[in-house]
Short mmCIF file of C-alpha atoms in Angstrom, two decimals:
data_model
loop_
_atom_site.label_atom_id
_atom_site.label_comp_id
_atom_site.label_asym_id
_atom_site.label_seq_id
_atom_site.Cartn_x
_atom_site.Cartn_y
_atom_site.Cartn_z
CA UNK H 1 23.94 92.61 -3.46
CA UNK H 2 20.62 91.19 -2.38
CA UNK H 3 17.57 93.22 -3.17
CA UNK H 4 14.18 93.72 -1.69
CA UNK H 5 11.77 95.10 -4.22
CA UNK H 6 8.14 95.89 -4.80
CA UNK H 7 6.06 94.95 -7.82
CA UNK H 8 4.04 98.17 -7.92
CA UNK H 9 5.32 101.59 -6.96
CA UNK H 10 1.80 103.07 -6.64
CA UNK H 11 -1.60 101.65 -5.82
CA UNK H 12 -4.95 103.43 -5.77
CA UNK H 13 -8.02 101.82 -4.20
CA UNK H 14 -11.53 102.86 -3.39
CA UNK H 15 -12.40 103.36 0.24
CA UNK H 16 -13.86 100.15 1.62
CA UNK H 17 -12.11 97.89 -0.87
CA UNK H 18 -9.32 95.52 0.07
CA UNK H 19 -5.72 96.44 -0.78
CA UNK H 20 -2.88 94.09 -1.63
CA UNK H 21 0.68 95.34 -1.61
CA UNK H 22 3.33 93.00 -2.94
CA UNK H 23 7.01 92.59 -2.24
CA UNK H 24 9.62 90.34 -3.83
CA UNK H 25 12.85 89.45 -2.09
CA UNK H 26 15.88 87.70 -3.46
CA UNK H 27 17.80 86.55 -0.39
CA UNK H 28 16.75 82.96 0.13
CA UNK H 29 18.36 83.08 3.59
CA UNK H 30 15.93 85.76 4.79
CA UNK H 31 13.87 84.44 7.65
CA UNK H 32 12.16 87.45 9.13
CA UNK H 33 10.03 90.05 7.39
CA UNK H 34 8.35 93.24 8.51
CA UNK H 35 5.89 95.63 6.94
CA UNK H 36 6.14 99.31 7.79
CA UNK H 37 3.77 102.17 7.03
CA UNK H 38 5.10 105.67 6.48
CA UNK H 39 2.70 108.58 6.44
CA UNK H 40 3.71 111.90 4.97
CA UNK H 41 6.12 113.76 7.20
CA UNK H 42 6.47 110.91 9.67
CA UNK H 43 8.83 108.09 10.39
CA UNK H 44 8.01 104.49 9.44
CA UNK H 45 5.61 102.72 11.75
CA UNK H 46 5.61 98.98 12.39
CA UNK H 47 2.53 97.19 11.06
CA UNK H 48 3.11 93.46 11.23
CA UNK H 49 5.90 90.92 11.03
CA UNK H 50 6.25 87.29 10.04
CA UNK H 51 8.92 84.64 10.44
CA UNK H 52 9.82 82.19 7.73
CA UNK H 53 8.31 79.26 9.63
CA UNK H 54 4.88 80.77 8.97
CA UNK H 55 3.07 81.50 5.73
CA UNK H 56 0.34 83.73 7.08
CA UNK H 57 -0.14 86.07 9.96
CA UNK H 58 -3.09 88.25 10.76
CA UNK H 59 -3.40 91.49 12.63
CA UNK H 60 -6.11 94.04 12.95
CA UNK H 61 -7.41 94.51 9.38
CA UNK H 62 -4.04 93.42 8.00
CA UNK H 63 -2.76 90.06 6.86
CA UNK H 64 0.74 89.22 5.73
CA UNK H 65 1.32 86.27 3.43
CA UNK H 66 4.71 84.73 2.83
CA UNK H 67 5.49 82.44 -0.09
CA UNK H 68 9.03 81.20 0.38
CA UNK H 69 8.94 79.13 -2.78
CA UNK H 70 8.77 82.20 -4.99
CA UNK H 71 10.27 84.59 -2.42
CA UNK H 72 7.19 86.77 -2.29
CA UNK H 73 5.58 88.70 0.52
CA UNK H 74 2.25 90.50 0.48
CA UNK H 75 0.34 92.80 2.78
CA UNK H 76 -3.42 92.70 2.61
CA UNK H 77 -5.45 95.52 4.12
CA UNK H 78 -9.14 94.86 4.59
CA UNK H 79 -11.75 97.58 4.13
CA UNK H 80 -9.16 100.19 3.24
CA UNK H 81 -9.72 103.58 4.86
CA UNK H 82 -8.44 107.06 3.99
CA UNK H 83 -6.10 106.82 6.97
CA UNK H 84 -4.38 103.90 5.26
CA UNK H 85 -3.00 106.23 2.59
CA UNK H 86 0.77 106.06 3.02
CA UNK H 87 3.92 104.49 1.66
CA UNK H 88 4.34 100.88 2.65
CA UNK H 89 7.74 99.23 2.96
CA UNK H 90 8.65 95.62 3.33
CA UNK H 91 11.89 94.82 5.10
CA UNK H 92 13.75 91.58 5.50
CA UNK H 93 16.64 90.15 7.40
CA UNK H 94 18.26 86.81 8.04
CA UNK H 95 19.26 85.11 11.28
CA UNK H 96 22.33 86.67 12.78
CA UNK H 97 22.19 89.73 10.58
CA UNK H 98 22.48 93.08 12.26
CA UNK H 99 20.20 95.13 10.07
CA UNK H 100 17.04 95.19 8.07
CA UNK H 101 17.01 95.62 4.30
CA UNK H 102 14.16 97.80 3.14
CA UNK H 103 12.38 97.83 -0.18
CA UNK H 104 11.81 101.08 -2.03
CA UNK H 105 8.17 101.34 -0.99
CA UNK H 106 4.67 101.37 -2.52
CA UNK H 107 2.48 104.42 -2.27
CA UNK H 108 -1.09 103.52 -1.42
CA UNK H 109 -3.75 106.13 -2.16
CA UNK H 110 -7.27 105.60 -0.90
CA UNK H 111 -9.96 107.29 -2.94
CA UNK H 112 -12.93 108.42 -0.81
CA UNK K 1 4.50 108.13 25.80
CA UNK K 2 7.02 105.84 24.14
CA UNK K 3 8.93 107.79 21.55
CA UNK K 4 12.10 108.42 19.64
CA UNK K 5 12.99 112.10 19.43
CA UNK K 6 15.27 113.57 16.81
CA UNK K 7 16.56 117.10 16.60
CA UNK K 8 16.57 119.17 14.57
CA UNK K 9 13.69 118.31 12.24
CA UNK K 10 15.10 120.48 9.47
CA UNK K 11 18.64 121.68 8.88
CA UNK K 12 20.33 123.55 6.08
CA UNK K 13 24.10 123.76 6.31
CA UNK K 14 27.14 124.45 4.18
CA UNK K 15 29.72 121.98 2.95
CA UNK K 16 32.34 121.17 5.53
CA UNK K 17 30.59 122.57 8.61
CA UNK K 18 30.42 119.89 11.27
CA UNK K 19 26.96 119.02 12.54
CA UNK K 20 25.28 116.65 14.94
CA UNK K 21 21.78 115.24 14.77
CA UNK K 22 20.59 114.08 18.15
CA UNK K 23 18.43 111.04 18.85
CA UNK K 24 16.93 110.06 22.16
CA UNK K 25 14.58 107.22 23.13
CA UNK K 26 12.66 106.72 26.36
CA UNK K 27 11.93 102.99 26.05
CA UNK K 28 15.16 101.65 27.52
CA UNK K 29 15.90 99.93 24.21
CA UNK K 30 19.31 98.43 23.72
CA UNK K 31 19.36 98.54 19.94
CA UNK K 32 19.46 101.83 18.05
CA UNK K 33 20.24 102.67 14.46
CA UNK K 34 20.40 105.47 11.92
CA UNK K 35 18.97 105.34 8.42
CA UNK K 36 18.93 107.67 5.49
CA UNK K 37 16.05 107.75 3.08
CA UNK K 38 16.51 108.84 -0.50
CA UNK K 39 13.99 108.79 -3.39
CA UNK K 40 13.97 105.45 -5.16
CA UNK K 41 16.43 103.90 -2.70
CA UNK K 42 14.28 103.31 0.35
CA UNK K 43 15.84 103.26 3.79
CA UNK K 44 19.51 102.41 4.11
CA UNK K 45 21.22 101.79 7.40
CA UNK K 46 24.15 104.05 8.26
CA UNK K 47 25.23 102.84 11.70
CA UNK K 48 23.76 100.79 14.48
CA UNK K 49 24.43 100.20 18.15
CA UNK K 50 23.63 97.06 20.08
CA UNK K 51 24.28 98.65 23.45
CA UNK K 52 26.24 101.35 25.24
CA UNK K 53 29.72 101.73 23.74
CA UNK K 54 28.93 99.12 21.08
CA UNK K 55 28.51 100.54 17.58
CA UNK K 56 29.06 99.18 14.09
CA UNK K 57 28.77 100.20 10.48
CA UNK K 58 25.65 99.64 8.45
CA UNK K 59 25.39 99.71 4.69
CA UNK K 60 26.35 103.34 4.03
CA UNK K 61 28.64 104.55 6.86
CA UNK K 62 31.04 106.72 4.85
CA UNK K 63 31.08 110.31 6.04
CA UNK K 64 29.27 109.60 9.30
CA UNK K 65 30.17 108.92 12.90
CA UNK K 66 28.10 107.88 15.88
CA UNK K 67 28.54 107.46 19.60
CA UNK K 68 26.60 105.62 22.28
CA UNK K 69 27.73 106.87 25.68
CA UNK K 70 24.30 106.48 27.23
CA UNK K 71 21.58 103.96 26.50
CA UNK K 72 18.99 106.55 25.57
CA UNK K 73 21.07 108.72 23.20
CA UNK K 74 22.57 107.92 19.82
CA UNK K 75 23.79 111.06 18.03
CA UNK K 76 24.75 111.07 14.36
CA UNK K 77 27.78 113.20 13.54
CA UNK K 78 28.78 114.56 10.15
CA UNK K 79 32.34 115.82 10.56
CA UNK K 80 32.52 117.43 7.11
CA UNK K 81 29.14 117.33 5.39
CA UNK K 82 28.98 117.17 1.62
CA UNK K 83 26.04 117.76 -0.76
CA UNK K 84 25.63 114.01 -1.34
CA UNK K 85 24.63 113.74 2.31
CA UNK K 86 21.52 115.78 1.62
CA UNK K 87 18.82 113.37 2.67
CA UNK K 88 16.08 112.49 5.13
CA UNK K 89 17.51 110.83 8.23
CA UNK K 90 15.73 108.56 10.66
CA UNK K 91 16.80 107.26 14.01
CA UNK K 92 15.22 104.04 15.26
CA UNK K 93 15.30 101.98 18.43
CA UNK K 94 14.13 98.49 19.28
CA UNK K 95 14.19 96.14 22.21
CA UNK K 96 15.94 93.46 20.18
CA UNK K 97 18.32 93.46 17.28
CA UNK K 98 15.50 92.68 14.90
CA UNK K 99 11.83 93.14 15.42
CA UNK K 100 9.55 96.08 15.91
CA UNK K 101 11.57 99.26 15.57
CA UNK K 102 10.30 102.64 16.65
CA UNK K 103 11.33 105.46 14.36
CA UNK K 104 11.79 109.14 15.04
CA UNK K 105 10.04 111.83 13.03
CA UNK K 106 13.00 112.33 10.75
CA UNK K 107 15.56 115.06 10.10
CA UNK K 108 15.64 116.64 6.68
CA UNK K 109 19.21 117.73 6.02
CA UNK K 110 20.27 119.91 3.11
CA UNK K 111 23.98 120.49 2.48
CA UNK K 112 24.75 123.31 0.07
#
């Protein structure tokens, strides 16, 4: 089946630095992507989404970049804070699909 | 406060003993779904519901049942639990079929 994967299972960054979390997807029909953050002991929390007609979308301290040519998605977190420590999942779906397909996650650790 | 509430948070049961995990949302969302989360496999959808009395299978429905008699509630039923259903379960709701989903806190189920 199609897969949604992550390049790096773990990422450690210094507080204040920028973080980049990557995600590769293989379904060329995917047209909607979401990043979720999951803190320890909690359910996933929506961060930001992007549709395939865009290649960049910005939120508060976060930016999602979409490269459809190489089927790659990234989440950039500016000025990473200790509260950003969590597992980050990308998820994708295609028009008309009834569910999201989640990647396996990247654990981000922020070093104070 | 907008939330998705699951109960119980933790459950240890024996093989074959029927159990129900409840899920309730207070956001009047039409779309609800259940996921299981296992190490290295990310989140996989079990069942989803697009509205009252409308449910359908996700990616891993075997061994599970659901019902949607009211808009706010979407219980997950394990008629005869088996050890391979030991997992962390999340209920989620969203206003639309895809888009920002709100997740519950999770239910950690152990079947012995």
